[in-house]
């Protein structure tokens, strides 16, 4: 049995105690402790009396005491392997976090958000994960050399990843749990659409190729064109940022001024590419057709509105959180019953292509 000290007095009097709840419900203090801390062995009728007393008195269980009983913190670490400035400037991350937050909130679980600003942050995050502060972790936007998966494994934390795993050792059995979109097929749809519109000199602006989403979209581009290796003059890395898309588009126009279309692997980069095309006097889609990827706010804000590949980013976040909660609720046995989730991507046709 755990003890729960009385809380500080407030303007409405002292905080209700376990003893007060026990007296109101007509049961022992130990019974109240078992009910509010999730223990078993209490009849349904008694549990209902305790819950009613808790509600009437406004009793709030002590989280430290509850952790001693349940061996759970009621918190999950959400780790984005990107700097804070990138996370808050890209609506992709906000949409995914909204899905995660809503799912965790519905399960009365707290979200603790961690970023990677510098390589030194990995050691700090590793210490935090190993310190027993959270029950599990959600990680996304991982790069090939990120040590985050190994840190979570070393800490013994159940973890779900956003994006197809691509780090060393990810193919070990059993494989990691993850949620992703079929990025390769989405890219195929984008480039095939450009081909059906009569475009023949199609460039691509990729994300960082140490991320599996960028690699898969580049592979889809190659699939649709039926080539093993693309013309290097038609490939540029935009870093998944608007400024990067602007710069990459300029590089492509300088290297291949006769290009008539570009598949841009994110809507944010596509907005940057559109700025460069305007500044170079290229009309969209008359001179150069443009297709993006994500179908988030930048696709609608673009001028002209972007034809793009839609992935349900918020639902991806929900599914990541849902998988982790099931893993936590089912224990080790449930891990083998869960499987990665690959969501469909769909082309949304607008004015840019």
mmCIF file of C-alpha atoms in Angstrom:
data_model
loop_
_atom_site.group_PDB
_atom_site.id
_atom_site.type_symbol
_atom_site.label_atom_id
_atom_site.label_comp_id
_atom_site.label_asym_id
_atom_site.label_seq_id
_atom_site.Cartn_x
_atom_site.Cartn_y
_atom_site.Cartn_z
ATOM 1 C CA UNK A 1 0.000 0.000 0.000
ATOM 2 C CA UNK A 2 1.290 3.445 -0.832
ATOM 3 C CA UNK A 3 0.881 6.592 1.182
ATOM 4 C CA UNK A 4 -0.472 9.848 -0.193
ATOM 5 C CA UNK A 5 0.351 13.020 1.741
ATOM 6 C CA UNK A 6 -2.249 15.703 1.992
ATOM 7 C CA UNK A 7 -1.842 18.436 -0.579
ATOM 8 C CA UNK A 8 -1.369 22.104 0.231
ATOM 9 C CA UNK A 9 -4.344 24.127 1.362
ATOM 10 C CA UNK A 10 -6.062 26.318 -1.199
ATOM 11 C CA UNK A 11 -8.581 29.084 -0.971
ATOM 12 C CA UNK A 12 -11.225 26.339 -1.011
ATOM 13 C CA UNK A 13 -9.704 24.418 1.913
ATOM 14 C CA UNK A 14 -7.304 21.456 2.070
ATOM 15 C CA UNK A 15 -7.112 18.996 -0.787
ATOM 16 C CA UNK A 16 -9.339 15.920 -0.251
ATOM 17 C CA UNK A 17 -7.410 12.904 1.070
ATOM 18 C CA UNK A 18 -7.675 9.144 0.623
ATOM 19 C CA UNK A 19 -9.136 8.981 4.124
ATOM 20 C CA UNK A 20 -11.896 11.423 3.197
ATOM 21 C CA UNK A 21 -12.771 9.397 0.110
ATOM 22 C CA UNK A 22 -12.753 6.170 2.153
ATOM 23 C CA UNK A 23 -15.095 7.700 4.732
ATOM 24 C CA UNK A 24 -17.480 8.967 2.031
ATOM 25 C CA UNK A 25 -17.532 5.582 0.254
ATOM 26 C CA UNK A 26 -17.687 3.533 3.454
ATOM 27 C CA UNK A 27 -14.610 1.459 2.629
ATOM 28 C CA UNK A 28 -11.030 1.174 3.816
ATOM 29 C CA UNK A 29 -8.222 3.463 2.748
ATOM 30 C CA UNK A 30 -6.476 0.481 1.115
ATOM 31 C CA UNK A 31 -9.555 -0.217 -1.030
ATOM 32 C CA UNK A 32 -9.645 3.391 -2.234
ATOM 33 C CA UNK A 33 -5.941 3.198 -3.076
ATOM 34 C CA UNK A 34 -6.443 0.051 -5.158
ATOM 35 C CA UNK A 35 -9.357 1.562 -7.093
ATOM 36 C CA UNK A 36 -7.807 4.954 -7.906
ATOM 37 C CA UNK A 37 -4.415 3.450 -8.737
ATOM 38 C CA UNK A 38 -5.778 0.849 -11.117
ATOM 39 C CA UNK A 39 -5.371 -2.194 -8.892
ATOM 40 C CA UNK A 40 -7.541 -5.301 -9.116
ATOM 41 C CA UNK A 41 -9.570 -7.394 -6.712
ATOM 42 C CA UNK A 42 -12.310 -4.873 -5.886
ATOM 43 C CA UNK A 43 -15.968 -5.693 -6.617
ATOM 44 C CA UNK A 44 -17.709 -3.585 -9.274
ATOM 45 C CA UNK A 45 -20.250 -2.174 -6.828
ATOM 46 C CA UNK A 46 -17.485 -1.075 -4.439
ATOM 47 C CA UNK A 47 -15.508 0.459 -7.298
ATOM 48 C CA UNK A 48 -18.562 2.484 -8.294
ATOM 49 C CA UNK A 49 -19.002 3.798 -4.718
ATOM 50 C CA UNK A 50 -15.352 4.829 -4.614
ATOM 51 C CA UNK A 51 -15.528 6.574 -7.990
ATOM 52 C CA UNK A 52 -18.653 8.441 -6.930
ATOM 53 C CA UNK A 53 -16.933 9.603 -3.729
ATOM 54 C CA UNK A 54 -13.890 10.693 -5.751
ATOM 55 C CA UNK A 55 -16.111 12.754 -8.044
ATOM 56 C CA UNK A 56 -18.117 14.320 -5.220
ATOM 57 C CA UNK A 57 -15.032 15.352 -3.248
ATOM 58 C CA UNK A 58 -12.918 16.359 -6.270
ATOM 59 C CA UNK A 59 -10.120 14.036 -5.211
ATOM 60 C CA UNK A 60 -7.047 13.949 -7.483
ATOM 61 C CA UNK A 61 -4.765 10.887 -7.100
ATOM 62 C CA UNK A 62 -1.099 11.479 -6.355
ATOM 63 C CA UNK A 63 0.796 10.620 -9.561
ATOM 64 C CA UNK A 64 3.923 9.468 -7.730
ATOM 65 C CA UNK A 65 1.922 7.060 -5.609
ATOM 66 C CA UNK A 66 0.078 5.784 -8.657
ATOM 67 C CA UNK A 67 3.379 5.104 -10.421
ATOM 68 C CA UNK A 68 4.514 2.957 -7.504
ATOM 69 C CA UNK A 69 1.416 0.795 -7.899
ATOM 70 C CA UNK A 70 1.150 0.613 -11.691
ATOM 71 C CA UNK A 71 4.872 0.962 -12.523
ATOM 72 C CA UNK A 72 3.730 3.361 -15.243
ATOM 73 C CA UNK A 73 4.454 7.076 -15.583
ATOM 74 C CA UNK A 74 1.440 7.882 -17.765
ATOM 75 C CA UNK A 75 3.737 9.715 -20.204
ATOM 76 C CA UNK A 76 5.166 9.088 -23.680
ATOM 77 C CA UNK A 77 8.203 10.762 -25.256
ATOM 78 C CA UNK A 78 7.678 12.109 -28.783
ATOM 79 C CA UNK A 79 11.077 12.604 -30.376
ATOM 80 C CA UNK A 80 11.501 14.494 -33.648
ATOM 81 C CA UNK A 81 14.985 14.150 -35.084
ATOM 82 C CA UNK A 82 15.008 17.721 -36.386
ATOM 83 C CA UNK A 83 15.868 21.176 -35.019
ATOM 84 C CA UNK A 84 13.102 23.158 -33.363
ATOM 85 C CA UNK A 85 13.135 25.814 -36.103
ATOM 86 C CA UNK A 86 12.385 23.230 -38.802
ATOM 87 C CA UNK A 87 9.621 21.572 -36.783
ATOM 88 C CA UNK A 88 7.754 24.833 -36.181
ATOM 89 C CA UNK A 89 8.101 26.043 -39.772
ATOM 90 C CA UNK A 90 6.740 22.893 -41.453
ATOM 91 C CA UNK A 91 3.006 22.126 -41.107
ATOM 92 C CA UNK A 92 3.766 18.428 -41.607
ATOM 93 C CA UNK A 93 5.056 18.176 -38.051
ATOM 94 C CA UNK A 94 2.190 20.160 -36.549
ATOM 95 C CA UNK A 95 -0.369 17.922 -38.246
ATOM 96 C CA UNK A 96 1.358 14.732 -37.131
ATOM 97 C CA UNK A 97 1.711 16.017 -33.564
ATOM 98 C CA UNK A 98 -1.988 16.884 -33.506
ATOM 99 C CA UNK A 99 -2.873 13.298 -34.356
ATOM 100 C CA UNK A 100 -0.508 11.957 -31.704
ATOM 101 C CA UNK A 101 -1.705 14.419 -29.063
ATOM 102 C CA UNK A 102 -5.386 13.664 -29.608
ATOM 103 C CA UNK A 103 -4.862 9.929 -29.326
ATOM 104 C CA UNK A 104 -2.703 10.191 -26.212
ATOM 105 C CA UNK A 105 -5.086 12.671 -24.560
ATOM 106 C CA UNK A 106 -7.998 10.306 -25.087
ATOM 107 C CA UNK A 107 -5.965 7.674 -23.220
ATOM 108 C CA UNK A 108 -5.115 10.112 -20.377
ATOM 109 C CA UNK A 109 -1.440 9.949 -21.352
ATOM 110 C CA UNK A 110 0.932 12.907 -21.338
ATOM 111 C CA UNK A 111 3.078 13.905 -24.333
ATOM 112 C CA UNK A 112 6.682 14.990 -23.753
ATOM 113 C CA UNK A 113 8.217 16.591 -26.838
ATOM 114 C CA UNK A 114 11.957 16.351 -27.567
ATOM 115 C CA UNK A 115 13.941 17.804 -30.484
ATOM 116 C CA UNK A 116 17.418 17.160 -31.851
ATOM 117 C CA UNK A 117 19.220 20.476 -32.303
ATOM 118 C CA UNK A 118 22.788 19.138 -32.258
ATOM 119 C CA UNK A 119 24.575 15.791 -32.146
ATOM 120 C CA UNK A 120 25.219 16.410 -28.449
ATOM 121 C CA UNK A 121 21.475 16.127 -27.816
ATOM 122 C CA UNK A 122 21.529 12.382 -28.423
ATOM 123 C CA UNK A 123 23.345 11.774 -25.137
ATOM 124 C CA UNK A 124 20.824 13.932 -23.250
ATOM 125 C CA UNK A 125 17.878 12.142 -24.855
ATOM 126 C CA UNK A 126 19.454 8.756 -24.130
ATOM 127 C CA UNK A 127 19.797 9.610 -20.433
ATOM 128 C CA UNK A 128 16.196 10.795 -20.321
ATOM 129 C CA UNK A 129 14.851 7.653 -21.968
ATOM 130 C CA UNK A 130 16.862 5.436 -19.628
ATOM 131 C CA UNK A 131 15.748 7.402 -16.558
ATOM 132 C CA UNK A 132 12.278 5.872 -16.236
ATOM 133 C CA UNK A 133 10.472 9.133 -17.018
ATOM 134 C CA UNK A 134 8.264 7.719 -19.784
ATOM 135 C CA UNK A 135 6.514 4.450 -20.608
ATOM 136 C CA UNK A 136 7.361 4.458 -24.313
ATOM 137 C CA UNK A 137 8.512 6.568 -27.239
ATOM 138 C CA UNK A 138 7.315 7.769 -30.628
ATOM 139 C CA UNK A 139 10.073 8.789 -33.045
ATOM 140 C CA UNK A 140 9.910 10.290 -36.510
ATOM 141 C CA UNK A 141 11.867 12.183 -39.171
ATOM 142 C CA UNK A 142 14.804 9.879 -38.455
ATOM 143 C CA UNK A 143 18.001 10.038 -40.500
ATOM 144 C CA UNK A 144 20.102 7.041 -41.423
ATOM 145 C CA UNK A 145 22.833 7.678 -38.858
ATOM 146 C CA UNK A 146 20.584 8.697 -35.951
ATOM 147 C CA UNK A 147 21.363 6.650 -32.800
ATOM 148 C CA UNK A 148 17.833 7.214 -31.410
ATOM 149 C CA UNK A 149 16.503 3.690 -32.133
ATOM 150 C CA UNK A 150 19.506 2.148 -30.396
ATOM 151 C CA UNK A 151 19.007 4.456 -27.407
ATOM 152 C CA UNK A 152 15.368 3.403 -27.072
ATOM 153 C CA UNK A 153 16.315 -0.264 -27.383
ATOM 154 C CA UNK A 154 19.036 0.111 -24.776
ATOM 155 C CA UNK A 155 16.529 1.739 -22.404
ATOM 156 C CA UNK A 156 14.096 -1.130 -22.947
ATOM 157 C CA UNK A 157 11.361 1.253 -24.093
ATOM 158 C CA UNK A 158 8.512 0.159 -26.358
ATOM 159 C CA UNK A 159 8.821 2.386 -29.438
ATOM 160 C CA UNK A 160 6.834 3.115 -32.597
ATOM 161 C CA UNK A 161 8.430 4.935 -35.523
ATOM 162 C CA UNK A 162 7.042 7.329 -38.078
ATOM 163 C CA UNK A 163 8.441 6.273 -41.445
ATOM 164 C CA UNK A 164 9.931 3.099 -42.847
ATOM 165 C CA UNK A 165 13.000 2.103 -40.806
ATOM 166 C CA UNK A 166 16.285 2.659 -42.584
ATOM 167 C CA UNK A 167 18.912 2.622 -39.865
ATOM 168 C CA UNK A 168 21.529 -0.089 -39.358
ATOM 169 C CA UNK A 169 20.015 -3.170 -37.733
ATOM 170 C CA UNK A 170 16.405 -2.183 -38.480
ATOM 171 C CA UNK A 171 15.891 -5.398 -40.420
ATOM 172 C CA UNK A 172 16.555 -7.595 -37.409
ATOM 173 C CA UNK A 173 13.733 -9.941 -36.385
ATOM 174 C CA UNK A 174 11.352 -9.004 -34.943
ATOM 175 C CA UNK A 175 11.271 -5.798 -36.961
ATOM 176 C CA UNK A 176 10.335 -2.449 -35.449
ATOM 177 C CA UNK A 177 6.772 -1.145 -35.387
ATOM 178 C CA UNK A 178 6.186 1.814 -37.683
ATOM 179 C CA UNK A 179 3.557 3.798 -39.581
ATOM 180 C CA UNK A 180 4.229 5.180 -43.043
ATOM 181 C CA UNK A 181 2.631 6.124 -46.347
ATOM 182 C CA UNK A 182 3.394 4.188 -49.517
ATOM 183 C CA UNK A 183 5.813 6.890 -50.631
ATOM 184 C CA UNK A 184 7.086 4.956 -53.620
ATOM 185 C CA UNK A 185 3.612 4.470 -55.081
ATOM 186 C CA UNK A 186 2.687 8.087 -54.346
ATOM 187 C CA UNK A 187 5.705 9.252 -56.340
ATOM 188 C CA UNK A 188 4.812 6.905 -59.193
ATOM 189 C CA UNK A 189 1.330 8.432 -59.321
ATOM 190 C CA UNK A 190 2.788 11.950 -59.455
ATOM 191 C CA UNK A 191 5.225 11.277 -62.279
ATOM 192 C CA UNK A 192 2.764 9.178 -64.296
ATOM 193 C CA UNK A 193 0.321 12.080 -64.111
ATOM 194 C CA UNK A 194 2.972 14.356 -65.612
ATOM 195 C CA UNK A 195 3.676 11.819 -68.336
ATOM 196 C CA UNK A 196 -0.024 11.580 -69.254
ATOM 197 C CA UNK A 197 -0.027 15.374 -69.623
ATOM 198 C CA UNK A 198 2.648 15.069 -72.296
ATOM 199 C CA UNK A 199 5.634 16.114 -70.160
ATOM 200 C CA UNK A 200 8.879 14.448 -71.166
ATOM 201 C CA UNK A 201 11.701 16.344 -69.424
ATOM 202 C CA UNK A 202 10.680 15.747 -65.804
ATOM 203 C CA UNK A 203 12.958 16.801 -62.954
ATOM 204 C CA UNK A 204 12.706 15.858 -59.266
ATOM 205 C CA UNK A 205 13.438 17.805 -56.086
ATOM 206 C CA UNK A 206 14.127 15.315 -53.320
ATOM 207 C CA UNK A 207 14.365 15.528 -49.567
ATOM 208 C CA UNK A 208 17.552 14.460 -47.742
ATOM 209 C CA UNK A 209 18.481 11.045 -49.097
ATOM 210 C CA UNK A 210 19.462 9.770 -45.644
ATOM 211 C CA UNK A 211 15.703 9.575 -44.924
ATOM 212 C CA UNK A 212 13.663 6.658 -46.228
ATOM 213 C CA UNK A 213 10.720 8.834 -47.309
ATOM 214 C CA UNK A 214 12.995 10.774 -49.670
ATOM 215 C CA UNK A 215 14.629 7.590 -50.966
ATOM 216 C CA UNK A 216 11.273 5.917 -51.602
ATOM 217 C CA UNK A 217 9.939 8.948 -53.489
ATOM 218 C CA UNK A 218 13.060 9.052 -55.651
ATOM 219 C CA UNK A 219 12.621 5.332 -56.360
ATOM 220 C CA UNK A 220 8.998 5.956 -57.374
ATOM 221 C CA UNK A 221 10.171 8.695 -59.743
ATOM 222 C CA UNK A 222 12.565 6.206 -61.364
ATOM 223 C CA UNK A 223 9.870 3.530 -61.545
ATOM 224 C CA UNK A 224 7.455 5.809 -63.403
ATOM 225 C CA UNK A 225 10.123 6.882 -65.887
ATOM 226 C CA UNK A 226 11.326 3.290 -66.338
ATOM 227 C CA UNK A 227 14.965 4.152 -65.678
ATOM 228 C CA UNK A 228 17.597 2.661 -63.382
ATOM 229 C CA UNK A 229 19.402 5.937 -62.788
ATOM 230 C CA UNK A 230 18.058 9.463 -63.425
ATOM 231 C CA UNK A 231 19.861 12.161 -65.351
ATOM 232 C CA UNK A 232 21.853 13.940 -62.602
ATOM 233 C CA UNK A 233 20.984 17.276 -64.184
ATOM 234 C CA UNK A 234 17.333 16.570 -63.347
ATOM 235 C CA UNK A 235 17.824 15.751 -59.637
ATOM 236 C CA UNK A 236 18.334 18.252 -56.801
ATOM 237 C CA UNK A 237 18.039 17.975 -53.012
ATOM 238 C CA UNK A 238 15.766 20.609 -51.446
ATOM 239 C CA UNK A 239 16.142 19.426 -47.843
ATOM 240 C CA UNK A 240 12.353 19.348 -47.269
ATOM 241 C CA UNK A 241 12.312 23.140 -46.729
ATOM 242 C CA UNK A 242 10.797 26.016 -48.719
ATOM 243 C CA UNK A 243 14.141 27.761 -49.082
ATOM 244 C CA UNK A 244 15.721 24.497 -50.155
ATOM 245 C CA UNK A 245 13.040 24.040 -52.809
ATOM 246 C CA UNK A 246 13.708 27.548 -54.101
ATOM 247 C CA UNK A 247 17.428 26.874 -54.362
ATOM 248 C CA UNK A 248 16.999 23.398 -55.874
ATOM 249 C CA UNK A 249 14.676 24.724 -58.578
ATOM 250 C CA UNK A 250 17.279 27.317 -59.543
ATOM 251 C CA UNK A 251 19.924 24.578 -59.785
ATOM 252 C CA UNK A 252 17.671 22.506 -62.029
ATOM 253 C CA UNK A 253 16.872 25.396 -64.371
ATOM 254 C CA UNK A 254 20.551 26.225 -64.672
ATOM 255 C CA UNK A 255 21.479 22.599 -65.398
ATOM 256 C CA UNK A 256 18.501 21.688 -67.589
ATOM 257 C CA UNK A 257 16.783 24.828 -68.921
ATOM 258 C CA UNK A 258 14.632 22.689 -71.235
ATOM 259 C CA UNK A 259 12.840 20.850 -68.386
ATOM 260 C CA UNK A 260 9.050 20.964 -68.707
ATOM 261 C CA UNK A 261 7.933 19.476 -65.377
ATOM 262 C CA UNK A 262 9.138 18.889 -61.834
ATOM 263 C CA UNK A 263 8.020 16.439 -59.170
ATOM 264 C CA UNK A 264 8.746 18.068 -55.818
ATOM 265 C CA UNK A 265 8.829 15.667 -52.868
ATOM 266 C CA UNK A 266 7.029 18.002 -50.417
ATOM 267 C CA UNK A 267 4.536 20.843 -50.736
ATOM 268 C CA UNK A 268 6.788 23.149 -48.732
ATOM 269 C CA UNK A 269 9.628 22.658 -51.209
ATOM 270 C CA UNK A 270 7.157 23.036 -54.077
ATOM 271 C CA UNK A 271 6.201 26.504 -52.828
ATOM 272 C CA UNK A 272 9.862 27.468 -52.949
ATOM 273 C CA UNK A 273 10.152 26.001 -56.445
ATOM 274 C CA UNK A 274 7.151 28.059 -57.608
ATOM 275 C CA UNK A 275 8.841 31.249 -56.368
ATOM 276 C CA UNK A 276 11.924 30.475 -58.432
ATOM 277 C CA UNK A 277 9.874 29.646 -61.524
ATOM 278 C CA UNK A 278 8.042 32.973 -61.231
ATOM 279 C CA UNK A 279 11.292 34.876 -60.806
ATOM 280 C CA UNK A 280 12.699 33.156 -63.930
ATOM 281 C CA UNK A 281 9.605 34.025 -65.966
ATOM 282 C CA UNK A 282 8.409 30.417 -66.282
ATOM 283 C CA UNK A 283 4.631 30.011 -66.345
ATOM 284 C CA UNK A 284 3.046 27.194 -64.317
ATOM 285 C CA UNK A 285 1.785 24.897 -65.725
ATOM 286 C CA UNK A 286 2.146 26.252 -69.289
ATOM 287 C CA UNK A 287 5.933 26.154 -69.340
ATOM 288 C CA UNK A 288 6.670 23.932 -66.355
ATOM 289 C CA UNK A 289 4.154 21.646 -64.637
ATOM 290 C CA UNK A 290 4.625 21.102 -60.877
ATOM 291 C CA UNK A 291 3.437 18.280 -58.593
ATOM 292 C CA UNK A 292 4.066 18.307 -54.845
ATOM 293 C CA UNK A 293 3.672 15.813 -52.006
ATOM 294 C CA UNK A 294 1.694 15.910 -48.698
ATOM 295 C CA UNK A 295 -1.498 17.880 -49.506
ATOM 296 C CA UNK A 296 -1.148 20.122 -46.468
ATOM 297 C CA UNK A 297 -1.804 23.870 -46.176
ATOM 298 C CA UNK A 298 1.060 24.927 -48.499
ATOM 299 C CA UNK A 299 -0.622 23.044 -51.365
ATOM 300 C CA UNK A 300 -3.751 25.192 -51.097
ATOM 301 C CA UNK A 301 -1.848 28.428 -50.423
ATOM 302 C CA UNK A 302 0.366 27.941 -53.489
ATOM 303 C CA UNK A 303 -0.061 30.105 -56.565
ATOM 304 C CA UNK A 304 -1.340 28.302 -58.556
ATOM 305 C CA UNK A 305 -2.788 25.681 -56.131
ATOM 306 C CA UNK A 306 -0.668 22.551 -56.224
ATOM 307 C CA UNK A 307 -1.442 19.242 -57.775
ATOM 308 C CA UNK A 308 -0.028 17.010 -55.076
ATOM 309 C CA UNK A 309 0.049 13.562 -53.510
ATOM 310 C CA UNK A 310 -2.108 13.314 -50.421
ATOM 311 C CA UNK A 311 -1.017 11.464 -47.314
ATOM 312 C CA UNK A 312 -3.152 11.619 -44.167
ATOM 313 C CA UNK A 313 -0.493 12.985 -41.843
ATOM 314 C CA UNK A 314 -2.781 13.454 -38.839
ATOM 315 C CA UNK A 315 -4.035 9.890 -39.123
ATOM 316 C CA UNK A 316 -0.435 8.705 -39.300
ATOM 317 C CA UNK A 317 0.149 10.365 -35.926
ATOM 318 C CA UNK A 318 -3.002 8.797 -34.478
ATOM 319 C CA UNK A 319 -1.973 5.347 -35.674
ATOM 320 C CA UNK A 320 1.524 5.711 -34.237
ATOM 321 C CA UNK A 321 0.098 6.589 -30.821
ATOM 322 C CA UNK A 322 -2.540 3.862 -31.067
ATOM 323 C CA UNK A 323 0.066 1.199 -31.835
ATOM 324 C CA UNK A 324 2.194 2.292 -28.892
ATOM 325 C CA UNK A 325 -0.761 2.342 -26.488
ATOM 326 C CA UNK A 326 -1.739 -1.165 -27.576
ATOM 327 C CA UNK A 327 1.851 -2.287 -27.069
ATOM 328 C CA UNK A 328 1.902 -0.766 -23.593
ATOM 329 C CA UNK A 329 -1.498 -2.172 -22.673
ATOM 330 C CA UNK A 330 -0.790 -5.673 -23.905
ATOM 331 C CA UNK A 331 2.715 -6.142 -22.552
ATOM 332 C CA UNK A 332 5.417 -8.207 -24.225
ATOM 333 C CA UNK A 333 2.975 -10.786 -25.571
ATOM 334 C CA UNK A 334 1.121 -8.151 -27.596
ATOM 335 C CA UNK A 335 4.259 -7.045 -29.439
ATOM 336 C CA UNK A 336 4.179 -10.067 -31.728
ATOM 337 C CA UNK A 337 0.524 -9.457 -32.585
ATOM 338 C CA UNK A 338 1.115 -5.911 -33.840
ATOM 339 C CA UNK A 339 2.361 -5.085 -37.317
ATOM 340 C CA UNK A 340 3.610 -2.003 -39.199
ATOM 341 C CA UNK A 341 0.978 0.088 -40.991
ATOM 342 C CA UNK A 342 1.433 1.320 -44.572
ATOM 343 C CA UNK A 343 -1.171 3.882 -45.636
ATOM 344 C CA UNK A 344 -2.241 4.661 -49.191
ATOM 345 C CA UNK A 345 -1.185 7.809 -51.041
ATOM 346 C CA UNK A 346 -3.558 9.454 -53.529
ATOM 347 C CA UNK A 347 -3.033 12.066 -56.216
ATOM 348 C CA UNK A 348 -4.999 15.325 -55.881
ATOM 349 C CA UNK A 349 -5.133 17.251 -59.163
ATOM 350 C CA UNK A 350 -5.185 21.048 -59.042
ATOM 351 C CA UNK A 351 -3.982 23.859 -61.290
ATOM 352 C CA UNK A 352 -0.201 23.450 -61.214
ATOM 353 C CA UNK A 353 -0.033 20.369 -63.451
#
